[in-house]
Short mmCIF file of C-alpha atoms and ligand atoms in Angstrom, two decimals:
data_model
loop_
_atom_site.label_atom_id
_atom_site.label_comp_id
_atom_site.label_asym_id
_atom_site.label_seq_id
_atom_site.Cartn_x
_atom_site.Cartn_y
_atom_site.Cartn_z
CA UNK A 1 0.00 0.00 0.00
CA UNK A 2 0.98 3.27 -0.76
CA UNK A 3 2.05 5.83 1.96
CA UNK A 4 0.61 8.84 2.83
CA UNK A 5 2.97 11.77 4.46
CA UNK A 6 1.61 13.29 7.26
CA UNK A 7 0.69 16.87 7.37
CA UNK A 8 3.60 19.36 8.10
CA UNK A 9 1.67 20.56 10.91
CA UNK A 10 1.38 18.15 12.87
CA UNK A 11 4.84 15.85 12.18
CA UNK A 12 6.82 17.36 15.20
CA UNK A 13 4.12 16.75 17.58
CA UNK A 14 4.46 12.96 17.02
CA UNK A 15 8.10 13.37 16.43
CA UNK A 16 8.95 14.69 19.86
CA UNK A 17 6.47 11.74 21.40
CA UNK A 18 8.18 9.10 19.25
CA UNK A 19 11.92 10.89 20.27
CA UNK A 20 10.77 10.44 24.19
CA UNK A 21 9.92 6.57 23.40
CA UNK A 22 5.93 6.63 23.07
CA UNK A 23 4.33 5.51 20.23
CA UNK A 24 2.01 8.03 18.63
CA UNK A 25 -0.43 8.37 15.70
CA UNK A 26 -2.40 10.66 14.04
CA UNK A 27 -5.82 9.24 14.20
CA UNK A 28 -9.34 10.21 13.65
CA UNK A 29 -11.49 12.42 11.23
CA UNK A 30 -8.02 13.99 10.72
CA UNK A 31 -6.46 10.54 9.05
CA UNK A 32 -9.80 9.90 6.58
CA UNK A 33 -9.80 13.57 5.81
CA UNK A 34 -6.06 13.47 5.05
CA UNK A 35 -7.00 9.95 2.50
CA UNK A 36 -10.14 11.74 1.18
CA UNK A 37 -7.83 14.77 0.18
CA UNK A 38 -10.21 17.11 2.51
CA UNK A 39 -8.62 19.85 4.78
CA UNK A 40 -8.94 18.61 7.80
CA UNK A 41 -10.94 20.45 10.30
CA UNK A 42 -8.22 19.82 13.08
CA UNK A 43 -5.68 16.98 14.44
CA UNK A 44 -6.14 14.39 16.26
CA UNK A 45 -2.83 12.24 18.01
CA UNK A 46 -3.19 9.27 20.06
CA UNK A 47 -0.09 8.36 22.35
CA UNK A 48 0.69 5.45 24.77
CA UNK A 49 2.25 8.37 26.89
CA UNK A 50 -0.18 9.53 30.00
CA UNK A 51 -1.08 13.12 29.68
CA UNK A 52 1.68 13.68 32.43
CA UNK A 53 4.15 12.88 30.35
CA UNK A 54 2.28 14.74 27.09
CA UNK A 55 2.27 17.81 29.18
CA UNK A 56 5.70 17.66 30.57
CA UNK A 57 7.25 17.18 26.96
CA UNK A 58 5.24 20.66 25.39
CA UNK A 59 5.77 23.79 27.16
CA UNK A 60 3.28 25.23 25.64
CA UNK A 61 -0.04 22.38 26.44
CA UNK A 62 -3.01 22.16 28.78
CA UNK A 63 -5.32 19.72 30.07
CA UNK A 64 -8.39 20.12 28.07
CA UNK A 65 -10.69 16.87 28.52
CA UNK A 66 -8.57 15.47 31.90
CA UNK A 67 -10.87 13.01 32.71
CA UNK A 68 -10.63 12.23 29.11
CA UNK A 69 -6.73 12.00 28.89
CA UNK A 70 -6.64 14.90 26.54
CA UNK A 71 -4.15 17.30 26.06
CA UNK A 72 -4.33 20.00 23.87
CA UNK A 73 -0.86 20.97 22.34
CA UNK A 74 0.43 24.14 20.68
CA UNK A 75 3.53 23.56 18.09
CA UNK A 76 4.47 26.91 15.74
CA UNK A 77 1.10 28.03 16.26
CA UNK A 78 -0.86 24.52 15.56
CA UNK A 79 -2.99 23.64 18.22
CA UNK A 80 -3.08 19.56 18.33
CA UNK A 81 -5.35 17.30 20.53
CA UNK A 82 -3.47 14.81 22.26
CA UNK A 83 -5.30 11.79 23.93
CA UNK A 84 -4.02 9.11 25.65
CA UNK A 85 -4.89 5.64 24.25
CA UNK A 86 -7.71 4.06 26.06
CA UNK A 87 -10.93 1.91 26.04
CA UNK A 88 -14.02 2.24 27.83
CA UNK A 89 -16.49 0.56 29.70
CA UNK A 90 -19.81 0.84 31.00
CA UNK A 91 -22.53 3.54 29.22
CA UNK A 92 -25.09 3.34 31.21
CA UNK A 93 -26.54 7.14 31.30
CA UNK A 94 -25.97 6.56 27.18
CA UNK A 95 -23.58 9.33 26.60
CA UNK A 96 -20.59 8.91 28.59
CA UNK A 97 -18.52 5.98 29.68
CA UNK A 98 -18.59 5.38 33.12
CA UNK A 99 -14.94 4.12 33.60
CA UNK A 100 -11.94 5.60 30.67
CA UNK A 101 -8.68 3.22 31.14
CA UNK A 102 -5.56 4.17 30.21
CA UNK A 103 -3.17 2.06 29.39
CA UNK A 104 -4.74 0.22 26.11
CA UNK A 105 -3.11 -0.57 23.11
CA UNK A 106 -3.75 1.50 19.96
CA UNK A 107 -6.07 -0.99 18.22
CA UNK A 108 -8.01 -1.22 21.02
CA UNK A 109 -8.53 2.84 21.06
CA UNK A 110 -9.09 2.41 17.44
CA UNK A 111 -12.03 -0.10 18.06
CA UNK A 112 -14.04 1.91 20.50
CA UNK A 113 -14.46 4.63 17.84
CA UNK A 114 -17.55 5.21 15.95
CA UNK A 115 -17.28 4.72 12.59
CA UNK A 116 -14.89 2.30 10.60
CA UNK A 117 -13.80 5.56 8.63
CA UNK A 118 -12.72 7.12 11.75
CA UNK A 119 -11.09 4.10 12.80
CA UNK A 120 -7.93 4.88 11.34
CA UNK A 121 -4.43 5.90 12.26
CA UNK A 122 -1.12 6.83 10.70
CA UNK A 123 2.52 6.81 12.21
CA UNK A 124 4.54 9.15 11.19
CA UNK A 125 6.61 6.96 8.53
CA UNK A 126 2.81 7.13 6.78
CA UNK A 127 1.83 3.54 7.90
CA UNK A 128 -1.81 3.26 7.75
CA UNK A 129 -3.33 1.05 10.95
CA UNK A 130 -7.03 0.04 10.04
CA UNK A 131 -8.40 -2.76 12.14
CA UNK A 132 -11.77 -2.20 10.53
CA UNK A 133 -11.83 -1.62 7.47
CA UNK A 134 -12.19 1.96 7.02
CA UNK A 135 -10.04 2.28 4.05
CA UNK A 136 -12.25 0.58 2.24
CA UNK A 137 -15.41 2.08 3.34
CA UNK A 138 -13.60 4.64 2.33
CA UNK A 139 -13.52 4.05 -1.20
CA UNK A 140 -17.00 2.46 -1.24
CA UNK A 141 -18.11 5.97 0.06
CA UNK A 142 -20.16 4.16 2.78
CA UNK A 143 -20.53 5.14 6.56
CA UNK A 144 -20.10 1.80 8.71
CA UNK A 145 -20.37 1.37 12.63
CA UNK A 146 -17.09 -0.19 13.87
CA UNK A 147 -18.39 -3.68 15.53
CA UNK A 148 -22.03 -4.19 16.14
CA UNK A 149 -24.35 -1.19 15.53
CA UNK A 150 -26.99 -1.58 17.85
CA UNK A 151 -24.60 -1.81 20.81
CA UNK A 152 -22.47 1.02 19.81
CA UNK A 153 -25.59 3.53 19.99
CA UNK A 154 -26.99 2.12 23.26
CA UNK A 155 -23.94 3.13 24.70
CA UNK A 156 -23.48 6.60 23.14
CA UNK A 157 -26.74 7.64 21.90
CA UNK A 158 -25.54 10.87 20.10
CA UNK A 159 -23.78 8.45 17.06
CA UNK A 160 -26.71 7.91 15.07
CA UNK A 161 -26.26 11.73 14.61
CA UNK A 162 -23.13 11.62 13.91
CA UNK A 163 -23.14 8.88 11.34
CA UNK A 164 -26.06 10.99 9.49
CA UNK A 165 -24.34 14.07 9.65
CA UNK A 166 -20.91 12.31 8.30
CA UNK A 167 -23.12 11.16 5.38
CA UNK A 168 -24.12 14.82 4.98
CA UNK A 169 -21.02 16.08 4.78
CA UNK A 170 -19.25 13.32 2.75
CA UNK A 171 -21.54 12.69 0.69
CA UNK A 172 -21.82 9.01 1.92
CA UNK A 173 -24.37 5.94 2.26
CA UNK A 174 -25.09 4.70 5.32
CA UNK A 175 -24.10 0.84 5.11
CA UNK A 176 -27.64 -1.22 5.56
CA UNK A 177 -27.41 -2.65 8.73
CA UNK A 178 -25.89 0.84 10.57
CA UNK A 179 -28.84 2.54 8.76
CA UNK A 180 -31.35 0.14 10.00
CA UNK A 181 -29.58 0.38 14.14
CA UNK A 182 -29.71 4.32 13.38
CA UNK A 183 -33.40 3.82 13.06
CA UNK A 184 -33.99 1.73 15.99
CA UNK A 185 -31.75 4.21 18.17
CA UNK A 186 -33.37 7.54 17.10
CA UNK A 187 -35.89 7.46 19.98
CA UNK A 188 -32.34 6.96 22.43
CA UNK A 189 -31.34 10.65 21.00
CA UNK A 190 -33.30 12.25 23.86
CA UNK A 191 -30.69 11.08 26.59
CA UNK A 192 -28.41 13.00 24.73
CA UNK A 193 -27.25 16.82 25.81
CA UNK A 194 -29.06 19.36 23.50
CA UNK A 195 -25.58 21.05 22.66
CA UNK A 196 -24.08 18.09 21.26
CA UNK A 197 -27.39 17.61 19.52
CA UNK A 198 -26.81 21.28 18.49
CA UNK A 199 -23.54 21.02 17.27
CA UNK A 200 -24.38 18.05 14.77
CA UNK A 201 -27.33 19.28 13.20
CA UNK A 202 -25.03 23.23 12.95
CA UNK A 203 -22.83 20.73 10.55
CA UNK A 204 -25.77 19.07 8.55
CA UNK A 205 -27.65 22.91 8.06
CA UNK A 206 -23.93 24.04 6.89
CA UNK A 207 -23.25 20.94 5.06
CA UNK A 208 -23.41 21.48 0.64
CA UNK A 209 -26.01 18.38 0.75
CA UNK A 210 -28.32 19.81 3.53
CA UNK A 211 -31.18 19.06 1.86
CA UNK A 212 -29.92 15.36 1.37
CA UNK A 213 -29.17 15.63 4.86
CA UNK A 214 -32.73 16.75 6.20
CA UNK A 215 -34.53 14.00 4.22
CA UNK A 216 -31.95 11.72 6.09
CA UNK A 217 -32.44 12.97 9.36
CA UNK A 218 -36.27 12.65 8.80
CA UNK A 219 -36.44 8.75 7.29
CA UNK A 220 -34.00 7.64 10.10
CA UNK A 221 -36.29 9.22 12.98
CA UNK A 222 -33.77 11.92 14.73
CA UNK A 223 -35.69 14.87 13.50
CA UNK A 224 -38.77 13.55 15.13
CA UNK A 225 -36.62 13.66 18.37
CA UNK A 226 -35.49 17.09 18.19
CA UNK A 227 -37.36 19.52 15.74
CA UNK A 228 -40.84 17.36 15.47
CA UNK A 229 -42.42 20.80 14.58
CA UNK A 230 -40.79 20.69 10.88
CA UNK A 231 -42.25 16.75 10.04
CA UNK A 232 -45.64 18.78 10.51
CA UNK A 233 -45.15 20.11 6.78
CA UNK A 234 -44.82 16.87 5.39
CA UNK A 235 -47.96 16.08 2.81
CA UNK A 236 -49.19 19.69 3.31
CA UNK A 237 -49.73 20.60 -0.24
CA UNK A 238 -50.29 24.23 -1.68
CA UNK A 239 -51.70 26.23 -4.07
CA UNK A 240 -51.45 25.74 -8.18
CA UNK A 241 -48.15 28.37 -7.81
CA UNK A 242 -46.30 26.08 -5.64
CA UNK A 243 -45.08 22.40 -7.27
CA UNK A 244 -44.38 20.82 -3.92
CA UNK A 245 -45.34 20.47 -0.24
CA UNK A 246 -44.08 22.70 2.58
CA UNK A 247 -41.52 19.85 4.13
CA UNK A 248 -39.96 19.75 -0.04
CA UNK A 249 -40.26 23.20 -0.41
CA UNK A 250 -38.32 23.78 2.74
CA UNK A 251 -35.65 21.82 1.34
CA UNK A 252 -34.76 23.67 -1.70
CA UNK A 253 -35.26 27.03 0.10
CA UNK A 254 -32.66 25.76 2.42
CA UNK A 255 -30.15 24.21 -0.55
CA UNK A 256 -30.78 27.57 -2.19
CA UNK A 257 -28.83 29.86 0.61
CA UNK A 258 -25.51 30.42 1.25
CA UNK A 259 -23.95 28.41 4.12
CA UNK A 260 -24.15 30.61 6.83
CA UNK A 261 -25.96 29.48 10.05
CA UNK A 262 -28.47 32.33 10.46
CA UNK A 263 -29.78 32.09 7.18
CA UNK A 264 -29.74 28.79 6.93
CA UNK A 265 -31.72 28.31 10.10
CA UNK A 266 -34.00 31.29 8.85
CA UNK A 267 -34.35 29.08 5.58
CA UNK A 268 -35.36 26.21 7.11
CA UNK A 269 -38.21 27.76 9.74
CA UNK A 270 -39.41 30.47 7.46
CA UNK A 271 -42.66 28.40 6.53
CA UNK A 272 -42.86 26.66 9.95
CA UNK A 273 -45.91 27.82 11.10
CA UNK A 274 -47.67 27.09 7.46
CA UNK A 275 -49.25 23.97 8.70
CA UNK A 276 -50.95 25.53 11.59
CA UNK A 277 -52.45 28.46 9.60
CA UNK A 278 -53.89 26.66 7.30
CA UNK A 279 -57.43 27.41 6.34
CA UNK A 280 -59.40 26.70 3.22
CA UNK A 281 -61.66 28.39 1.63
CA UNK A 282 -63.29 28.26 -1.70
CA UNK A 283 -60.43 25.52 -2.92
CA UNK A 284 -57.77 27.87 -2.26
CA UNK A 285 -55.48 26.95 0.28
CA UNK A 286 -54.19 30.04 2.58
CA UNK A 287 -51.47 30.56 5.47
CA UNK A 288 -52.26 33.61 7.17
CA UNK A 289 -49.94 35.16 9.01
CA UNK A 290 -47.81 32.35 9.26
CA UNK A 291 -44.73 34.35 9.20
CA UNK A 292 -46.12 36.05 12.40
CA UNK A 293 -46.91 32.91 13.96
CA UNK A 294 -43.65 31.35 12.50
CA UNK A 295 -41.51 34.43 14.09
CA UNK A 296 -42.61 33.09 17.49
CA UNK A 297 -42.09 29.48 16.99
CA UNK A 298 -38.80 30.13 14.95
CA UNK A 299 -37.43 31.72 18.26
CA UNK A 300 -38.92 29.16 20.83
CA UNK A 301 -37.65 25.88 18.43
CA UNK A 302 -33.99 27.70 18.56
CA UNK A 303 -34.33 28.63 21.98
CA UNK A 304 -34.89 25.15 23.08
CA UNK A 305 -32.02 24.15 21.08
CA UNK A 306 -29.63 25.95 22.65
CA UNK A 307 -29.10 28.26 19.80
CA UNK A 308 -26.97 31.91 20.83
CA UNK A 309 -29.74 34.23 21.89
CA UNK A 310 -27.98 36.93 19.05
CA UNK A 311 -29.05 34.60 16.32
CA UNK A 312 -32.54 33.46 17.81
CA UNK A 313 -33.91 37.04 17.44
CA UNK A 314 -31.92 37.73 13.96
CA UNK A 315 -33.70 34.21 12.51
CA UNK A 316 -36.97 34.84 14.06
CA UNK A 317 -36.67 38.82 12.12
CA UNK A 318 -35.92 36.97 8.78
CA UNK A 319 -38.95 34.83 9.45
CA UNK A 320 -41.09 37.42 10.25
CA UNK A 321 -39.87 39.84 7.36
CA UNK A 322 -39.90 36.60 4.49
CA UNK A 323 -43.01 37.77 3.02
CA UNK A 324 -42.50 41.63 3.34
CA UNK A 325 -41.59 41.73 -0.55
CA UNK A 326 -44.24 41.17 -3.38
CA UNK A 327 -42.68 40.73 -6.97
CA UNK A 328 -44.89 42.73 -9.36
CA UNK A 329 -46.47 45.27 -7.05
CA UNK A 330 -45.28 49.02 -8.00
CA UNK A 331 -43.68 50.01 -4.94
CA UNK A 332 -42.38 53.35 -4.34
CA UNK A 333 -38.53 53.84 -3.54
CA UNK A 334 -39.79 55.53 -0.06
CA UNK A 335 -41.98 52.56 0.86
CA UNK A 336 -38.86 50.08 0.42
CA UNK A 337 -36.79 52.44 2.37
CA UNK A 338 -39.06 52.37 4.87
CA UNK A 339 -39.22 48.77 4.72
CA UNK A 340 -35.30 48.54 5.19
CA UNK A 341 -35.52 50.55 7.79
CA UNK A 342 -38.05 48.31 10.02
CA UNK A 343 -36.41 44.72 8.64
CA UNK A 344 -32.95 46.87 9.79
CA UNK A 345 -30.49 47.44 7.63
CA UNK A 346 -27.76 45.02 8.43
CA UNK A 347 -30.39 42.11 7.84
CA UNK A 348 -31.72 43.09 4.33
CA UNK A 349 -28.71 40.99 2.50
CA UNK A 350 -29.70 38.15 4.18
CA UNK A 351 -33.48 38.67 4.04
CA UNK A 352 -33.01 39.01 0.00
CA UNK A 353 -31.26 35.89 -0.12
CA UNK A 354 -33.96 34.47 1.59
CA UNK A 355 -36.71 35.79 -0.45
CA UNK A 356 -35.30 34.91 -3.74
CA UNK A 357 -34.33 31.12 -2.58
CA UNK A 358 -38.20 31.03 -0.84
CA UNK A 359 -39.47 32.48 -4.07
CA UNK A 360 -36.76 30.12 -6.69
CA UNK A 361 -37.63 27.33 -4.69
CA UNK A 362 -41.83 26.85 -5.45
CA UNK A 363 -40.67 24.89 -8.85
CA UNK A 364 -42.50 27.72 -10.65
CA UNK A 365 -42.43 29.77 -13.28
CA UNK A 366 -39.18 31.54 -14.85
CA UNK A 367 -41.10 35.32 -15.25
CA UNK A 368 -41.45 35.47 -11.63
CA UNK A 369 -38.03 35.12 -10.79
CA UNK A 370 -36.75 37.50 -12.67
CA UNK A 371 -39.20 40.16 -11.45
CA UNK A 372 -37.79 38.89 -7.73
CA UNK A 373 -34.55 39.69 -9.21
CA UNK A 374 -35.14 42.47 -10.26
CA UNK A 375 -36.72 44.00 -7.09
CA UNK A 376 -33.65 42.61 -5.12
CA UNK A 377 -31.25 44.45 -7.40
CA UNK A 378 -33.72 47.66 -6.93
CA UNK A 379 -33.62 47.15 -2.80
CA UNK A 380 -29.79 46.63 -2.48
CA UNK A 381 -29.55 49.82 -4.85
CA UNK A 382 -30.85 51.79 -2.41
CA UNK A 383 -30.03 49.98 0.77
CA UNK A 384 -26.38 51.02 -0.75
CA UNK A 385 -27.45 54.57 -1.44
CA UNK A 386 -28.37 57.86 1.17
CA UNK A 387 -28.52 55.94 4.74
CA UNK A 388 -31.79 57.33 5.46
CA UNK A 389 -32.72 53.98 7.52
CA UNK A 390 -32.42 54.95 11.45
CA UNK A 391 -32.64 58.38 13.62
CA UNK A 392 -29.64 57.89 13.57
CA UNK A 393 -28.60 58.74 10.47
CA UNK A 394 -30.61 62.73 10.42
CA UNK A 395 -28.86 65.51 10.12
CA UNK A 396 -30.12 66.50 13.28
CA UNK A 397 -30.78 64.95 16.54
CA UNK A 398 -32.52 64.73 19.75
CA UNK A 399 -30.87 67.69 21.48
CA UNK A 400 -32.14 70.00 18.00
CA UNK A 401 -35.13 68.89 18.73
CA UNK A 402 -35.13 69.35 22.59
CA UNK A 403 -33.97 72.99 21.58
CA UNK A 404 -36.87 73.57 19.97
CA UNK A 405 -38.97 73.21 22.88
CA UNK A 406 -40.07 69.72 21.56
CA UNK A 407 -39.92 66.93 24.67
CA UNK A 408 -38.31 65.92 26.64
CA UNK A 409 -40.00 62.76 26.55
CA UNK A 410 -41.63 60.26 23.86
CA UNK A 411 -42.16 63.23 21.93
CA UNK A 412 -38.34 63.99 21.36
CA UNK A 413 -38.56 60.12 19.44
CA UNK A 414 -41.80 60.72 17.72
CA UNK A 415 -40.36 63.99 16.52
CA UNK A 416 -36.86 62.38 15.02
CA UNK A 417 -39.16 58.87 13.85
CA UNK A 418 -41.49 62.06 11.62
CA UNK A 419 -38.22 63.26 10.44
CA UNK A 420 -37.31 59.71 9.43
CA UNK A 421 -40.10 59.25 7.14
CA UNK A 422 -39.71 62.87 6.01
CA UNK A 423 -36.31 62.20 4.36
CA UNK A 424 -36.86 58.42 3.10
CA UNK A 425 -39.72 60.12 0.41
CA UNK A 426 -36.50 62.34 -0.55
CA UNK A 427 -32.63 62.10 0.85
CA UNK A 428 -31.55 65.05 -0.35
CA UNK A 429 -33.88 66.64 2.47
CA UNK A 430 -31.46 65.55 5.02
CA UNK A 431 -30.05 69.09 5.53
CA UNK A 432 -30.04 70.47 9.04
CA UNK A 433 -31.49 73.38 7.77
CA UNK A 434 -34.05 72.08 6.32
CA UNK A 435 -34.86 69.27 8.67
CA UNK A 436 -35.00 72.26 11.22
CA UNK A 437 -37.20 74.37 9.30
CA UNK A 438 -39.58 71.60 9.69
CA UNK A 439 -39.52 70.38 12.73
CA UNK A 440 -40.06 74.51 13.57
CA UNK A 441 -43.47 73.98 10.89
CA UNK A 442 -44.75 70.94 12.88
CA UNK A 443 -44.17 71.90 16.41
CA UNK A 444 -46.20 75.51 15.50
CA UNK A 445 -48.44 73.91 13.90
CA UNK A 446 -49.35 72.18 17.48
CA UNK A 447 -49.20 75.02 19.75
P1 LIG B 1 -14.34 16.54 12.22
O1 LIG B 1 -12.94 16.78 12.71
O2 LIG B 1 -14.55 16.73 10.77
O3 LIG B 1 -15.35 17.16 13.09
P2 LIG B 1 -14.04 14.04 13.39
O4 LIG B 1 -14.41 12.67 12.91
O5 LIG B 1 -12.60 14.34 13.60
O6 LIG B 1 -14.66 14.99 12.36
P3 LIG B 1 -14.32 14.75 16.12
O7 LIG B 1 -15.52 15.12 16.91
O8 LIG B 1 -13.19 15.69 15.98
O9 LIG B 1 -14.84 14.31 14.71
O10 LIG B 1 -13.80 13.38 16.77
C1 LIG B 1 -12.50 12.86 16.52
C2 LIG B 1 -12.55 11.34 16.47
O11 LIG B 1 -12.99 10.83 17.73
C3 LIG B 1 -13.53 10.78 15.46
O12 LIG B 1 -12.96 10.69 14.19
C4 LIG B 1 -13.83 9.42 16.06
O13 LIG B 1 -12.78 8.52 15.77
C5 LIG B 1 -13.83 9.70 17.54
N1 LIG B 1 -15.16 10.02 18.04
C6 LIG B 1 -15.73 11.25 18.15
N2 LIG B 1 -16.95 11.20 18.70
C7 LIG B 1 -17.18 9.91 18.97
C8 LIG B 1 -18.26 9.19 19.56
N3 LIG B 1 -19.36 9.82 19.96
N4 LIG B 1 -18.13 7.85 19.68
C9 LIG B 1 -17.02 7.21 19.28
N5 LIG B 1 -15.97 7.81 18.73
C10 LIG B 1 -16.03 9.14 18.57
MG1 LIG B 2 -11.71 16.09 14.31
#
């Protein structure tokens, strides 16, 4: 068999363990990334040396999962995890072994891994140690559990996940009998911690295949365990304008947007609510106010999933703005200013990328997107032109208008919000003078 050098990086962290007489490996996600020509996310060593002796061999290292036997190693700015081999016994809360021995050889740390593609180690001569076969699973671009499935996800109950979210990312099948054990486990996914949960499905919603991904994560049973809301779309069918149901439709929108997590997530729960709003009347099939209704449930779904607060309220904005825009309707440029200015200006990239992937993604017809296109090109125009979006950005401010005899109080921001809307029919009325001149009009006016 061919061998494989091992990344620059990482070579004098296993040379200095190897130097001091302990054998050492690259293992991991780092190994089958480095075989699948994929950057790998980060390295991975395992060592027969204790984390004593890792840490008194690096200056610069620190404990990082002690209980673990992991070190974490900086070497010319590289930052390496170190773990001592080990095996484990006992899983009986599911997600953790209850006992972690030290002191195991390294095919024995390779067999309590997860899947036979991250099974696999490399010295630093290139030697490639695969007890399971991941090399080739690896070529048969298929996602195996190392020994028996269905005992390997009683005792950790997050690696059906994992396995699905490896498939996502690779690109893989999931080998028959894992797939079938990943069903059986699904229900077990609720003994697992929602970050870790969190943390997988980040990687499926970022992954180029999400939509592969989602359909995965639906037939194998996890998304029932975590986000049952989204399975309630499945079957609901729409109007004439829209080829598929809301689950599909979600889907595409998804596929459609860039792979960042806020829009993503927005892409995913902007038609949430659509199954609970639906009504019929006279045939037609209508969702009222769903994107009200979604903007609620879009914050209380991430919430629960342990989503940053920050991006909870930006998602549930995008799902609560995703129908703001009509194509075809002859807005004026003041009305879409205005709009900018209540979606907030540093959302309205993301909210266009959402409405033209929501819109591109109802399999209909090619007129329509081109007059969404068209509207987006017209709203970035002037969402790049006079900043005439916040009270902020007035030639004049609260203490002008507190010099006029105008507050203090609500009225001071009632004044400025007046002012605001004064402007956005025109820009180049944001002149102090003649903002001033007006707020002197209005405030006679009243007394
Ligand atoms: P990536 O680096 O792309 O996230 P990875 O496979 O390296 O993928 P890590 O979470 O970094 O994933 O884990 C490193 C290695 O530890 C894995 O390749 C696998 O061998 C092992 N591993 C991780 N999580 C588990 C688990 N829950 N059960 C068994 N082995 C695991
Ligand atoms: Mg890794």
């Amino acid at each position: 068999m061919e061998t494989l050098p091992v990344p620059a990086s990482v070579r004098p962290v296993l040379a200095r363990l190897v130097e001091a007489g302990h054998a050492a490996f690259l293992v991991g996600g780092s190994v089958r990334d480095l075989l699948l020509s994929r950057p790998a996310a980060d390295y991975d060593v395992a060592t027969a040396a204790t984390p004593a002796e890792v840490m008194a061999l690096f200056s610069r290292s620190h404990p990082t999962g002690a209980a673990h036997g992991t070190v974490t190693v900086v070497e010319d700015g590289v930052a390496v995890e170190v773990t001592t081999f080990r095996r484990e016994a006992g899983y009986s809360d599911r997600r953790r072994p209850d006992r972690v021995d030290f002191g195991a050889s390294l095919e024995e740390d390779l067999l309590r891994r997860d899947y036979t593609i991250n099974a696999m180690a490399m010295s630093l001569d290139g030697r490639l140690e695969d007890p399971t076969g991941g090399r080739r699973d690896l070529a048969a671009r298929v996602i195996r559990a190392v020994g028996d499935p269905r005992c390997r996800f009683d005792e950790d109950a997050l690696r059906p996940l994992r396995g699905v979210r490896l498939a996502t990312e690779l690109g893989f099948d999931l080998e028959v009998g894992t797939w079938r054990a990943i069903q059986e486990a699904a229900p077990l996914l609720t003994h697992v911690s929602r970050e870790r949960v969190r943390d997988e499905f980040r990687r499926v919603l970022l992954a180029e295949g999400v939509g592969r991904g989602l359909e995965l994560l639906r037939r194998s049973g996890l998304l029932a365990q975590f986000l049952p809301e989204l399975l309630e779309g499945v079957g609901v069918v729409q109007n004439h304008h829209h080829a598929y149901d809301v689950w599909e439709h979600t889907l595409r929108t998804v596929e459609r947007v860039s792979p960042r997590l806020t829009l993503r997530w927005a892409a995913l729960l902007h038609d949430v609510a659509k199954p609970r709003t639906l009504t019929e009347k006279g045939g037609q099939r209508h969702f009222y106010r769903h994107e009200v209704v979604g903007e609620e449930l879009a914050a209380r779904i991430l919430t629960r999933l342990r989503e940053e607060r920050r991006r909870v309220g930006q998602v549930a904005a995008l799902v609560r703005w995703h129908m703001a825009l009509r194509p075809g309707l002859p807005y004026r440029d003041a009305t879409l200013r205005r709009l900018i200015a209540r979606v907030g200006e540093e959302r309205v990239e993301d909210l266009l990328e959402l409405w033209q992937a929501d819109r591109g993604a109802h399999g209909g017809e090619e007129a329509e997107e081109a007059a969404v296109a068209a509207l987006a090109a017209r709203v970035r125009r002037l969402l790049s032109g006079e900043r005439v979006f916040s009270p902020r950005d007035l030639a004049v401010d609260g203490r002008d208008v507190l010099a006029l005899g105008i507050g203090p109080g609500p009225a001071v921001g009632r004044a400025l919000q007046k002012l605001l809307a004064f402007v956005q029919e025109d820009p180049s009325r944001n002149r102090r003078e003649v903002l001033l001149e007006r707020l002197r009009q209005d405030f006679g006016r009243r007394t």
